[in-house]
Amino acid sequence: MRHIAIVGSGPAGYYTAEAALKQWRDDVRVDIFDSSPVPFGLIRTGVAPDHQSIKSVARRYETTALSDNVHFVGNVMVGRDISIDELRELYDAVVLATGAPNDRKLGLPGEDLPNVFGSAAFVGWYNGHPQFAELHPDFGHETAVIVGNGNVALDVVRILAKSGEEFAGSDIVAHALASLEGSQIRRIVVLGRRGPHQVTMTPKELGELAKLARACPRVDPADLPALAEDAALDPGMRKTMGHLRSFAMAGDTANDNGNEGGIICPGRDIAIEFDFFAAPRAILGTDRVEGIEIERTKLVDGKAVGTGETYHIPAGIVVACIGYQTSRIPDVPYDEQGGRFANVEGRIMPGLYCVGWARRGPTGTIGTNRPDGFAIIEKIDADLGADGGTGKPGRPGFEALAATRGIDFVKFTEWQKIDEAEVANARQGAPREKFVEVDRMIAKAHPSVQES
Ligand code: NAP
């Protein structure tokens, strides 16, 4: 019998559990730990609330979660409630699937001013992550600046641009919906430090901007490379360029309404402006953000190099969507440069592995984590050898330790009670209304605990 602990119940965690079941069938017991009382990590608090079809992948994880050989162990913070060394004593293999929940910093003056956010915090806020429920972004200004040209930037732009009706069927949390409904934002500037050919936005996600009810995307035709240069791109990037080119063509007919220098589409009251070759240099303001200083760049060997030309954009809110870092865990070696655990193809040290964003950094789609999970299980299988387990106690050992330490962990069946309550609380047409306080989740999971 093999006893495997997986730390993190997001896509990388559940794909790894699925792979373990396929590899060892009844000869494995898998415990999936999570610091949150609720499972699915990025699916719940990262994937945009209006992308319900992407969130539906969680149903696949449920099949794994409901296996007799897999147990969810929620509300347990590894590194605080139980150490890595303790887990390694209890389990034959420990796999860190903790993702990359922390924002990378811009490293610019003014970054800590009020109403400047990293995307982990901002996305967590509208997705009901308890850590960010009290973020209170202020949308009382006309211009928002979004830094970054990836899919997270697109998520944030879309959330800022949508009307209340466009959130029908989404699970955006009530506090975010109410706050966004009072938004004064009319101009959203998306800064890319490099050019259109260097964006990491995927075509389906970029194309969604063209379908927004009250906003329209605009690209300055002067920023686009010659059409012939698109031929060298892969098919996905060619489609992405098709969207950017169509946004530039639409711009030709737009009216300049003097909206802080921005353009706006006739009949739509929010302009989404792509500002390419634009590197942020400072966040401006005294008591709160008032603007952003930008340096024009040019591409040199694929890198953005400042030209010395600078300009300011007034802005009342800035969201930096520039990538994420894995959280450190005491006693686990960390790769500072990569913002992830130090590892060689997923191996960290004997008995300790990592997978997904915690292994390779924050890249790829949710599905990219599946082959990752299967690959790490193959490595563990090779390391454990033909005899399999090393005689470690696994879950009974953890339960004994949890009892002595008073660890109040949440099981999958208890998450299902939280789930039922969230579904029952949903506003009309929404799949659920998430609890945003851990105490309220625990009160549903363990009804004997008083709701605070
Ligand atoms: P990303 O694709 O790596 O984009 C990060 C962006 O930030 C890049 O444009 C990068 O520019 C820019 N950047 C980094 N440091 C910067 C700095 N100091 N100043 C200015 N710009 C800076 O990452 P992401 O958008 O966070 O997405 C993470 C992963 O999740 C991606 O694989 C993404 O596809 C995936 N995702 C998918 C979906 C979906 O499929 N619907 C939704 C959300 C996220 P450079 O290129 O110049 O470095």
Short mmCIF file of C-alpha atoms and ligand atoms in Angstrom, two decimals:
data_model
loop_
_atom_site.label_atom_id
_atom_site.label_comp_id
_atom_site.label_asym_id
_atom_site.label_seq_id
_atom_site.Cartn_x
_atom_site.Cartn_y
_atom_site.Cartn_z
CA MET A 1 0.00 0.00 0.00
CA ARG A 2 1.22 3.47 -0.91
CA HIS A 3 0.23 6.51 1.14
CA ILE A 4 0.39 9.75 -0.83
CA ALA A 5 -0.21 13.26 0.54
CA ILE A 6 -1.04 15.95 -1.99
CA VAL A 7 -0.90 19.52 -0.71
CA GLY A 8 -3.34 21.70 -2.66
CA SER A 9 -6.74 20.73 -4.03
CA GLY A 10 -6.70 22.73 -7.26
CA PRO A 11 -6.31 21.30 -10.76
CA ALA A 12 -2.71 20.09 -10.23
CA GLY A 13 -3.71 18.35 -6.98
CA TYR A 14 -6.75 16.56 -8.34
CA TYR A 15 -5.06 15.54 -11.61
CA THR A 16 -2.23 14.06 -9.53
CA ALA A 17 -4.77 12.16 -7.42
CA GLU A 18 -6.47 10.91 -10.59
CA ALA A 19 -3.11 9.72 -11.90
CA ALA A 20 -2.34 7.94 -8.61
CA LEU A 21 -5.66 6.07 -8.80
CA LYS A 22 -4.99 5.06 -12.41
CA GLN A 23 -1.44 3.94 -11.56
CA TRP A 24 -2.06 1.96 -8.37
CA ARG A 25 -5.85 1.39 -8.23
CA ASP A 26 -6.64 -0.17 -4.83
CA ASP A 27 -3.01 -0.10 -3.72
CA VAL A 28 -2.98 3.60 -2.90
CA ARG A 29 -4.54 5.96 -0.39
CA VAL A 30 -4.42 9.64 -1.28
CA ASP A 31 -5.03 12.50 1.15
CA ILE A 32 -5.49 15.93 -0.43
CA PHE A 33 -4.70 18.72 2.03
CA ASP A 34 -5.81 22.31 1.58
CA SER A 35 -5.47 25.37 3.79
CA SER A 36 -9.02 26.30 2.75
CA PRO A 37 -12.07 24.41 4.05
CA VAL A 38 -13.29 24.21 0.44
CA PRO A 39 -11.64 22.39 -2.46
CA PHE A 40 -10.65 23.16 -6.07
CA GLY A 41 -8.29 26.10 -5.55
CA LEU A 42 -7.88 28.06 -8.77
CA ILE A 43 -11.15 26.72 -10.17
CA ARG A 44 -13.04 28.41 -7.35
CA THR A 45 -11.00 31.53 -6.69
CA GLY A 46 -8.96 32.06 -9.89
CA VAL A 47 -11.10 31.21 -12.93
CA ALA A 48 -13.32 34.16 -13.81
CA PRO A 49 -16.87 33.96 -12.43
CA ASP A 50 -18.32 34.50 -15.93
CA HIS A 51 -16.36 31.52 -17.29
CA GLN A 52 -18.63 28.84 -15.86
CA SER A 53 -17.81 26.35 -18.62
CA ILE A 54 -14.16 26.35 -17.48
CA LYS A 55 -15.26 25.94 -13.87
CA SER A 56 -17.31 22.87 -14.81
CA VAL A 57 -14.05 20.88 -14.97
CA ALA A 58 -14.46 20.58 -11.19
CA ARG A 59 -17.04 17.86 -11.88
CA ARG A 60 -14.21 15.70 -13.13
CA TYR A 61 -12.32 16.31 -9.88
CA GLU A 62 -15.43 15.30 -7.94
CA THR A 63 -15.28 11.85 -9.50
CA THR A 64 -11.74 11.51 -8.15
CA ALA A 65 -12.67 13.08 -4.82
CA LEU A 66 -15.51 10.61 -4.27
CA SER A 67 -13.26 7.57 -4.71
CA ASP A 68 -12.99 5.51 -1.50
CA ASN A 69 -9.22 5.78 -1.81
CA VAL A 70 -9.07 9.59 -1.89
CA HIS A 71 -9.78 11.92 1.03
CA PHE A 72 -10.00 15.70 1.14
CA VAL A 73 -8.42 17.21 4.26
CA GLY A 74 -9.49 20.85 4.23
CA ASN A 75 -8.71 23.67 6.63
CA VAL A 76 -5.17 22.39 7.29
CA MET A 77 -2.27 24.73 6.59
CA VAL A 78 0.84 22.71 5.83
CA GLY A 79 3.81 24.50 7.34
CA ARG A 80 1.68 25.85 10.22
CA ASP A 81 -0.70 23.09 11.43
CA ILE A 82 1.61 20.30 10.32
CA SER A 83 5.18 20.57 9.09
CA ILE A 84 6.58 19.20 5.87
CA ASP A 85 8.84 16.86 7.85
CA GLU A 86 5.85 15.51 9.75
CA LEU A 87 4.01 14.87 6.51
CA ARG A 88 7.08 13.13 5.08
CA GLU A 89 7.15 10.88 8.16
CA LEU A 90 3.50 9.96 7.68
CA TYR A 91 3.35 9.47 3.90
CA ASP A 92 5.47 7.61 1.33
CA ALA A 93 5.36 10.63 -0.94
CA VAL A 94 4.28 14.25 -0.45
CA VAL A 95 3.36 16.22 -3.58
CA LEU A 96 3.14 20.00 -3.34
CA ALA A 97 0.38 21.22 -5.67
CA THR A 98 0.00 24.60 -4.02
CA GLY A 99 -0.13 26.68 -7.20
CA ALA A 100 1.13 30.25 -7.25
CA PRO A 101 -1.26 32.35 -5.17
CA ASN A 102 0.93 35.41 -4.54
CA ASP A 103 1.32 38.44 -6.77
CA ARG A 104 4.63 39.23 -8.40
CA LYS A 105 5.49 42.83 -7.56
CA LEU A 106 5.98 45.55 -10.15
CA GLY A 107 8.87 46.89 -8.09
CA LEU A 108 7.89 50.49 -8.86
CA PRO A 109 7.61 53.60 -6.67
CA GLY A 110 4.03 54.16 -5.55
CA GLU A 111 3.09 50.49 -5.88
CA ASP A 112 1.74 50.41 -2.32
CA LEU A 113 -0.64 53.36 -2.77
CA PRO A 114 -4.30 52.66 -2.03
CA ASN A 115 -6.31 51.33 -5.02
CA VAL A 116 -3.26 49.69 -6.63
CA PHE A 117 -3.74 45.92 -6.64
CA GLY A 118 -2.07 42.80 -7.88
CA SER A 119 -4.30 40.45 -9.83
CA ALA A 120 -4.19 37.69 -7.17
CA ALA A 121 -5.79 40.10 -4.72
CA PHE A 122 -8.20 41.66 -7.20
CA VAL A 123 -9.30 38.37 -8.76
CA GLY A 124 -9.57 36.88 -5.26
CA TRP A 125 -11.83 39.79 -4.28
CA TYR A 126 -14.39 39.29 -7.04
CA ASN A 127 -14.15 35.51 -6.69
CA GLY A 128 -14.85 35.43 -2.95
CA HIS A 129 -11.43 34.41 -1.64
CA PRO A 130 -11.70 34.99 2.15
CA GLN A 131 -8.23 36.59 2.24
CA PHE A 132 -9.34 39.37 -0.11
CA ALA A 133 -12.99 39.88 0.86
CA GLU A 134 -12.11 43.19 2.54
CA LEU A 135 -10.12 44.64 -0.37
CA HIS A 136 -12.73 47.35 -1.07
CA PRO A 137 -11.49 48.60 -4.47
CA ASP A 138 -12.83 52.03 -5.32
CA PHE A 139 -14.34 52.43 -8.78
CA GLY A 140 -15.21 56.09 -8.38
CA HIS A 141 -12.77 57.32 -11.07
CA GLU A 142 -13.08 57.43 -14.83
CA THR A 143 -9.87 55.58 -15.77
CA ALA A 144 -8.51 52.18 -14.80
CA VAL A 145 -5.07 50.99 -15.88
CA ILE A 146 -4.40 47.28 -16.24
CA VAL A 147 -0.75 46.24 -16.51
CA GLY A 148 0.03 43.08 -18.50
CA ASN A 149 -0.96 41.45 -21.77
CA GLY A 150 -1.95 37.98 -20.60
CA ASN A 151 -5.26 36.22 -20.03
CA VAL A 152 -5.51 37.43 -16.44
CA ALA A 153 -5.41 41.02 -17.71
CA LEU A 154 -8.28 40.11 -20.05
CA ASP A 155 -10.28 38.62 -17.17
CA VAL A 156 -9.85 41.81 -15.14
CA VAL A 157 -10.72 44.07 -18.10
CA ARG A 158 -13.88 42.07 -18.79
CA ILE A 159 -14.99 42.15 -15.15
CA LEU A 160 -14.49 45.93 -15.04
CA ALA A 161 -16.28 46.45 -18.35
CA LYS A 162 -19.36 44.28 -17.91
CA SER A 163 -22.74 45.61 -16.90
CA GLY A 164 -24.65 43.99 -14.04
CA GLU A 165 -26.87 42.10 -16.51
CA GLU A 166 -23.82 40.57 -18.19
CA PHE A 167 -23.00 38.79 -14.93
CA ALA A 168 -26.22 36.76 -15.10
CA GLY A 169 -25.35 33.08 -14.68
CA SER A 170 -21.96 33.88 -13.14
CA ASP A 171 -20.93 33.22 -9.55
CA ILE A 172 -19.39 36.64 -8.98
CA VAL A 173 -19.80 37.30 -5.26
CA ALA A 174 -22.47 39.74 -4.09
CA HIS A 175 -20.02 42.28 -2.62
CA ALA A 176 -18.18 42.56 -5.96
CA LEU A 177 -21.33 42.77 -8.05
CA ALA A 178 -22.74 45.55 -5.88
CA SER A 179 -19.49 47.49 -5.98
CA LEU A 180 -19.03 47.10 -9.76
CA GLU A 181 -22.60 48.18 -10.43
CA GLY A 182 -21.70 51.60 -9.00
CA SER A 183 -18.51 51.86 -11.06
CA GLN A 184 -17.66 55.19 -12.74
CA ILE A 185 -14.98 53.62 -14.97
CA ARG A 186 -15.32 54.69 -18.60
CA ARG A 187 -11.79 54.13 -19.84
CA ILE A 188 -9.71 50.98 -19.32
CA VAL A 189 -6.12 51.22 -20.53
CA VAL A 190 -4.28 47.92 -20.99
CA LEU A 191 -0.51 48.38 -20.87
CA GLY A 192 1.78 46.00 -22.71
CA ARG A 193 5.49 46.60 -22.28
CA ARG A 194 6.09 44.83 -25.59
CA GLY A 195 4.05 44.69 -28.81
CA PRO A 196 1.05 42.89 -30.30
CA HIS A 197 3.13 39.89 -31.43
CA GLN A 198 4.33 39.38 -27.87
CA VAL A 199 0.96 39.17 -26.10
CA THR A 200 0.10 35.94 -24.27
CA MET A 201 -3.66 36.48 -24.63
CA THR A 202 -5.44 33.56 -26.26
CA PRO A 203 -7.87 34.22 -29.15
CA LYS A 204 -11.08 32.99 -27.55
CA GLU A 205 -10.54 35.15 -24.48
CA LEU A 206 -9.48 38.22 -26.51
CA GLY A 207 -12.45 37.80 -28.85
CA GLU A 208 -14.81 38.11 -25.86
CA LEU A 209 -13.95 41.81 -25.62
CA ALA A 210 -15.68 42.40 -28.95
CA LYS A 211 -18.94 41.00 -27.56
CA LEU A 212 -19.27 43.22 -24.51
CA ALA A 213 -22.55 45.11 -24.28
CA ARG A 214 -21.29 48.52 -23.25
CA ALA A 215 -17.55 48.52 -23.98
CA CYS A 216 -15.42 48.38 -27.07
CA PRO A 217 -11.77 47.48 -27.54
CA ARG A 218 -9.43 49.75 -29.47
CA VAL A 219 -5.92 49.28 -30.84
CA ASP A 220 -3.82 52.02 -32.42
CA PRO A 221 -3.16 50.83 -36.00
CA ALA A 222 0.33 52.36 -35.76
CA ASP A 223 1.27 49.74 -33.14
CA LEU A 224 0.53 46.79 -35.44
CA PRO A 225 3.30 45.03 -37.35
CA ALA A 226 2.89 44.63 -41.12
CA LEU A 227 0.24 42.01 -41.93
CA ALA A 228 2.79 39.82 -43.73
CA GLU A 229 4.66 39.35 -40.44
CA ASP A 230 1.72 37.42 -38.96
CA ALA A 231 2.47 34.52 -41.33
CA ALA A 232 5.35 33.35 -39.12
CA LEU A 233 3.09 33.07 -36.04
CA ASP A 234 1.51 29.86 -34.79
CA PRO A 235 -2.20 29.48 -35.67
CA GLY A 236 -3.43 30.58 -32.22
CA MET A 237 -1.36 33.76 -32.27
CA ARG A 238 -2.56 34.48 -35.83
CA LYS A 239 -6.13 34.38 -34.53
CA THR A 240 -5.17 36.62 -31.62
CA MET A 241 -3.66 39.05 -34.14
CA GLY A 242 -6.87 38.85 -36.18
CA HIS A 243 -8.75 40.19 -33.16
CA LEU A 244 -6.22 42.94 -32.48
CA ARG A 245 -6.35 43.97 -36.14
CA SER A 246 -10.14 44.09 -36.07
CA PHE A 247 -9.99 46.26 -32.92
CA ALA A 248 -7.66 48.62 -34.82
CA MET A 249 -9.98 48.79 -37.82
CA ALA A 250 -12.97 49.57 -35.62
CA GLY A 251 -10.88 52.38 -34.15
CA ASP A 252 -10.82 54.15 -37.51
CA THR A 253 -14.51 54.94 -37.22
CA ALA A 254 -14.48 55.82 -33.53
CA ASN A 255 -15.18 59.28 -32.29
CA ASP A 256 -12.69 61.05 -30.12
CA ASN A 257 -14.90 62.39 -27.38
CA GLY A 258 -12.12 63.96 -25.38
CA ASN A 259 -12.56 61.37 -22.65
CA GLU A 260 -9.20 61.96 -20.93
CA GLY A 261 -7.61 61.67 -24.36
CA GLY A 262 -9.27 58.33 -25.01
CA ILE A 263 -11.39 57.05 -27.84
CA ILE A 264 -14.86 55.71 -27.43
CA CYS A 265 -17.22 53.70 -29.61
CA PRO A 266 -20.46 55.24 -30.71
CA GLY A 267 -23.24 53.84 -28.57
CA ARG A 268 -20.94 52.26 -26.01
CA ASP A 269 -19.72 54.10 -23.00
CA ILE A 270 -16.55 52.27 -21.97
CA ALA A 271 -13.38 52.32 -24.08
CA ILE A 272 -10.82 49.54 -23.70
CA GLU A 273 -7.56 50.91 -25.08
CA PHE A 274 -4.56 48.72 -25.75
CA ASP A 275 -1.40 50.73 -25.18
CA PHE A 276 1.51 48.72 -26.56
CA PHE A 277 5.25 49.41 -26.14
CA ALA A 278 4.33 51.02 -22.83
CA ALA A 279 6.28 50.10 -19.68
CA PRO A 280 5.06 51.41 -16.32
CA ARG A 281 7.78 53.34 -14.48
CA ALA A 282 6.00 54.79 -11.42
CA ILE A 283 2.59 54.83 -9.81
CA LEU A 284 1.70 58.45 -9.09
CA GLY A 285 -0.31 59.92 -6.24
CA THR A 286 -0.09 61.07 -2.64
CA ASP A 287 -2.91 59.53 -0.57
CA ARG A 288 -4.12 57.20 -3.30
CA VAL A 289 -3.26 56.39 -6.88
CA GLU A 290 -3.82 59.30 -9.23
CA GLY A 291 -1.97 58.16 -12.31
CA ILE A 292 0.82 56.18 -13.82
CA GLU A 293 4.06 57.19 -15.47
CA ILE A 294 4.89 55.24 -18.57
CA GLU A 295 7.97 54.98 -20.72
CA ARG A 296 7.61 54.24 -24.41
CA THR A 297 9.61 51.14 -25.36
CA LYS A 298 10.93 49.50 -28.48
CA LEU A 299 11.75 45.87 -29.05
CA VAL A 300 15.41 44.90 -29.07
CA ASP A 301 16.07 41.16 -29.49
CA GLY A 302 12.54 40.50 -28.24
CA LYS A 303 13.02 42.58 -25.09
CA ALA A 304 11.31 45.84 -24.16
CA VAL A 305 13.89 48.62 -24.01
CA GLY A 306 12.96 52.13 -22.84
CA THR A 307 13.23 54.92 -25.39
CA GLY A 308 13.43 57.73 -22.83
CA GLU A 309 10.06 59.14 -23.93
CA THR A 310 7.68 59.24 -20.97
CA TYR A 311 4.06 60.23 -20.46
CA HIS A 312 1.40 60.08 -17.77
CA ILE A 313 -2.04 58.54 -17.74
CA PRO A 314 -4.40 59.73 -14.99
CA ALA A 315 -5.88 56.69 -13.26
CA GLY A 316 -7.95 56.04 -10.16
CA ILE A 317 -7.28 52.32 -10.01
CA VAL A 318 -4.37 50.18 -11.21
CA VAL A 319 -4.38 46.39 -11.39
CA ALA A 320 -1.07 44.67 -12.16
CA CYS A 321 -1.67 41.36 -13.93
CA ILE A 322 1.98 40.43 -14.33
CA GLY A 323 2.16 36.89 -12.97
CA TYR A 324 2.26 34.99 -9.72
CA GLN A 325 4.57 33.28 -7.24
CA THR A 326 4.27 30.12 -5.20
CA SER A 327 3.96 30.58 -1.42
CA ARG A 328 6.96 29.40 0.56
CA ILE A 329 6.62 26.51 2.98
CA PRO A 330 9.15 26.26 5.83
CA ASP A 331 11.93 23.73 5.09
CA VAL A 332 11.12 23.50 1.37
CA PRO A 333 13.87 24.84 -0.93
CA TYR A 334 12.68 27.75 -3.03
CA ASP A 335 13.72 29.02 -6.45
CA GLU A 336 13.76 32.82 -5.97
CA GLN A 337 14.14 33.62 -9.63
CA GLY A 338 11.32 31.37 -10.79
CA GLY A 339 9.02 32.09 -7.81
CA ARG A 340 8.39 28.36 -7.29
CA PHE A 341 9.84 25.43 -5.38
CA ALA A 342 13.38 24.47 -6.33
CA ASN A 343 13.02 21.15 -8.12
CA VAL A 344 14.43 18.92 -10.80
CA GLU A 345 11.55 17.73 -12.96
CA GLY A 346 9.24 17.76 -9.95
CA ARG A 347 11.63 16.14 -7.45
CA ILE A 348 12.51 18.40 -4.50
CA MET A 349 14.12 15.93 -2.07
CA PRO A 350 13.53 12.28 -1.19
CA GLY A 351 9.81 11.78 -0.61
CA LEU A 352 8.95 15.38 -1.58
CA TYR A 353 7.71 16.43 -5.01
CA CYS A 354 5.94 19.34 -6.68
CA VAL A 355 3.57 19.63 -9.60
CA GLY A 356 1.68 22.26 -11.61
CA TRP A 357 2.42 25.96 -11.08
CA ALA A 358 4.37 25.12 -7.89
CA ARG A 359 6.76 23.16 -10.13
CA ARG A 360 6.95 25.11 -13.37
CA GLY A 361 5.62 28.59 -12.57
CA PRO A 362 2.32 30.20 -13.58
CA THR A 363 1.99 29.17 -17.22
CA GLY A 364 -0.32 27.05 -19.31
CA THR A 365 -3.99 26.21 -19.19
CA ILE A 366 -5.77 24.18 -16.52
CA GLY A 367 -5.44 21.12 -18.75
CA THR A 368 -1.63 21.49 -18.83
CA ASN A 369 -1.65 20.25 -15.25
CA ARG A 370 -3.05 16.84 -16.19
CA PRO A 371 0.05 15.48 -17.96
CA ASP A 372 2.06 17.11 -15.17
CA GLY A 373 0.15 15.08 -12.58
CA PHE A 374 0.60 11.85 -14.52
CA ALA A 375 4.33 12.53 -14.98
CA ILE A 376 4.95 13.05 -11.26
CA ILE A 377 3.12 9.85 -10.35
CA GLU A 378 5.35 7.94 -12.79
CA LYS A 379 8.39 9.39 -11.02
CA ILE A 380 7.03 8.51 -7.59
CA ASP A 381 6.31 4.99 -8.83
CA ALA A 382 9.89 4.66 -10.03
CA ASP A 383 11.25 6.07 -6.73
CA LEU A 384 9.11 3.82 -4.53
CA GLY A 385 10.12 0.77 -6.54
CA ALA A 386 8.18 -2.39 -7.25
CA ASP A 387 7.36 -3.08 -3.60
CA GLY A 388 5.47 0.16 -3.37
CA GLY A 389 4.98 1.69 0.06
CA THR A 390 7.59 2.10 2.74
CA GLY A 391 5.33 1.08 5.63
CA LYS A 392 4.39 4.60 6.65
CA PRO A 393 1.07 5.07 8.46
CA GLY A 394 -0.68 7.51 6.08
CA ARG A 395 -4.11 8.80 7.07
CA PRO A 396 -4.54 6.97 10.43
CA GLY A 397 -1.23 8.55 11.44
CA PHE A 398 -2.44 11.99 10.37
CA GLU A 399 -5.75 11.56 12.20
CA ALA A 400 -3.93 10.64 15.41
CA LEU A 401 -1.74 13.72 15.09
CA ALA A 402 -4.74 15.93 14.25
CA ALA A 403 -6.53 14.68 17.39
CA THR A 404 -3.59 15.48 19.67
CA ARG A 405 -3.13 18.89 18.05
CA GLY A 406 -6.81 19.82 17.82
CA ILE A 407 -6.73 20.27 14.03
CA ASP A 408 -10.34 20.82 12.95
CA PHE A 409 -10.12 19.46 9.42
CA VAL A 410 -12.93 19.40 6.87
CA LYS A 411 -13.79 16.24 4.91
CA PHE A 412 -15.18 16.11 1.37
CA THR A 413 -18.67 15.15 2.62
CA GLU A 414 -18.51 18.21 4.88
CA TRP A 415 -17.51 20.42 1.92
CA GLN A 416 -20.64 19.05 0.23
CA LYS A 417 -22.70 20.61 3.04
CA ILE A 418 -21.00 23.97 2.40
CA ASP A 419 -21.64 23.47 -1.31
CA GLU A 420 -25.34 22.76 -0.74
CA ALA A 421 -25.70 25.89 1.37
CA GLU A 422 -23.92 28.04 -1.24
CA VAL A 423 -26.17 26.69 -4.00
CA ALA A 424 -29.24 27.32 -1.84
CA ASN A 425 -28.09 30.92 -1.21
CA ALA A 426 -27.59 31.73 -4.93
CA ARG A 427 -29.29 34.82 -6.36
CA GLN A 428 -31.65 34.05 -9.26
CA GLY A 429 -29.84 32.52 -12.24
CA ALA A 430 -26.50 32.17 -10.42
CA PRO A 431 -24.97 28.78 -9.67
CA ARG A 432 -24.06 29.70 -6.06
CA GLU A 433 -23.35 32.50 -3.63
CA LYS A 434 -19.98 31.73 -2.08
CA PHE A 435 -19.28 32.11 1.58
CA VAL A 436 -16.43 34.57 1.87
CA GLU A 437 -15.66 34.01 5.55
CA VAL A 438 -13.88 30.88 6.70
CA ASP A 439 -15.93 30.84 9.96
CA ARG A 440 -19.16 30.60 8.02
CA MET A 441 -17.78 27.76 5.89
CA ILE A 442 -16.70 25.88 9.01
CA ALA A 443 -20.07 26.48 10.64
CA LYS A 444 -21.75 24.73 7.71
CA ALA A 445 -19.21 21.91 7.66
CA HIS A 446 -19.27 21.36 11.42
CA PRO A 447 -22.69 22.61 12.54
CA SER A 448 -21.79 22.09 16.21
CA VAL A 449 -19.37 25.04 15.83
CA GLN A 450 -21.19 28.34 16.41
CA GLU A 451 -21.35 30.72 13.43
CA SER A 452 -19.57 33.91 14.43
P1 NAP B 1 1.13 35.82 -18.48
O1 NAP B 1 0.40 35.22 -19.63
O2 NAP B 1 2.52 35.40 -18.22
O3 NAP B 1 1.08 37.42 -18.68
C1 NAP B 1 1.79 38.27 -17.84
C2 NAP B 1 1.92 39.61 -18.55
O4 NAP B 1 2.55 40.51 -17.64
C3 NAP B 1 2.81 39.59 -19.80
O5 NAP B 1 2.21 40.39 -20.78
C4 NAP B 1 4.13 40.21 -19.31
O6 NAP B 1 4.85 40.86 -20.30
C5 NAP B 1 3.60 41.22 -18.33
N1 NAP B 1 4.59 41.65 -17.35
C6 NAP B 1 5.33 40.89 -16.52
N2 NAP B 1 6.11 41.64 -15.74
C7 NAP B 1 5.85 42.92 -16.09
C8 NAP B 1 6.34 44.16 -15.64
N3 NAP B 1 7.25 44.25 -14.66
N4 NAP B 1 5.88 45.30 -16.22
C9 NAP B 1 4.95 45.22 -17.20
N5 NAP B 1 4.43 44.07 -17.66
C10 NAP B 1 4.89 42.93 -17.11
O7 NAP B 1 0.37 35.56 -17.10
P2 NAP B 1 -1.13 35.70 -16.62
O8 NAP B 1 -1.94 36.59 -17.49
O9 NAP B 1 -0.99 36.00 -15.17
O10 NAP B 1 -1.70 34.23 -16.79
C11 NAP B 1 -1.12 33.13 -16.08
C12 NAP B 1 -1.52 31.83 -16.77
O11 NAP B 1 -2.91 31.56 -16.56
C13 NAP B 1 -1.32 31.88 -18.27
O12 NAP B 1 -0.86 30.65 -18.72
C14 NAP B 1 -2.73 32.15 -18.77
O13 NAP B 1 -2.95 31.75 -20.10
C15 NAP B 1 -3.55 31.37 -17.78
N6 NAP B 1 -4.93 31.88 -17.76
C16 NAP B 1 -5.82 31.37 -18.63
C17 NAP B 1 -7.11 31.86 -18.68
C18 NAP B 1 -8.09 31.29 -19.66
O14 NAP B 1 -7.74 30.41 -20.42
N7 NAP B 1 -9.31 31.76 -19.73
C19 NAP B 1 -7.49 32.90 -17.83
C20 NAP B 1 -6.55 33.42 -16.95
C21 NAP B 1 -5.26 32.91 -16.92
P3 NAP B 1 6.11 40.15 -21.01
O15 NAP B 1 5.51 39.16 -21.94
O16 NAP B 1 6.82 41.27 -21.66
O17 NAP B 1 6.90 39.49 -19.89
#
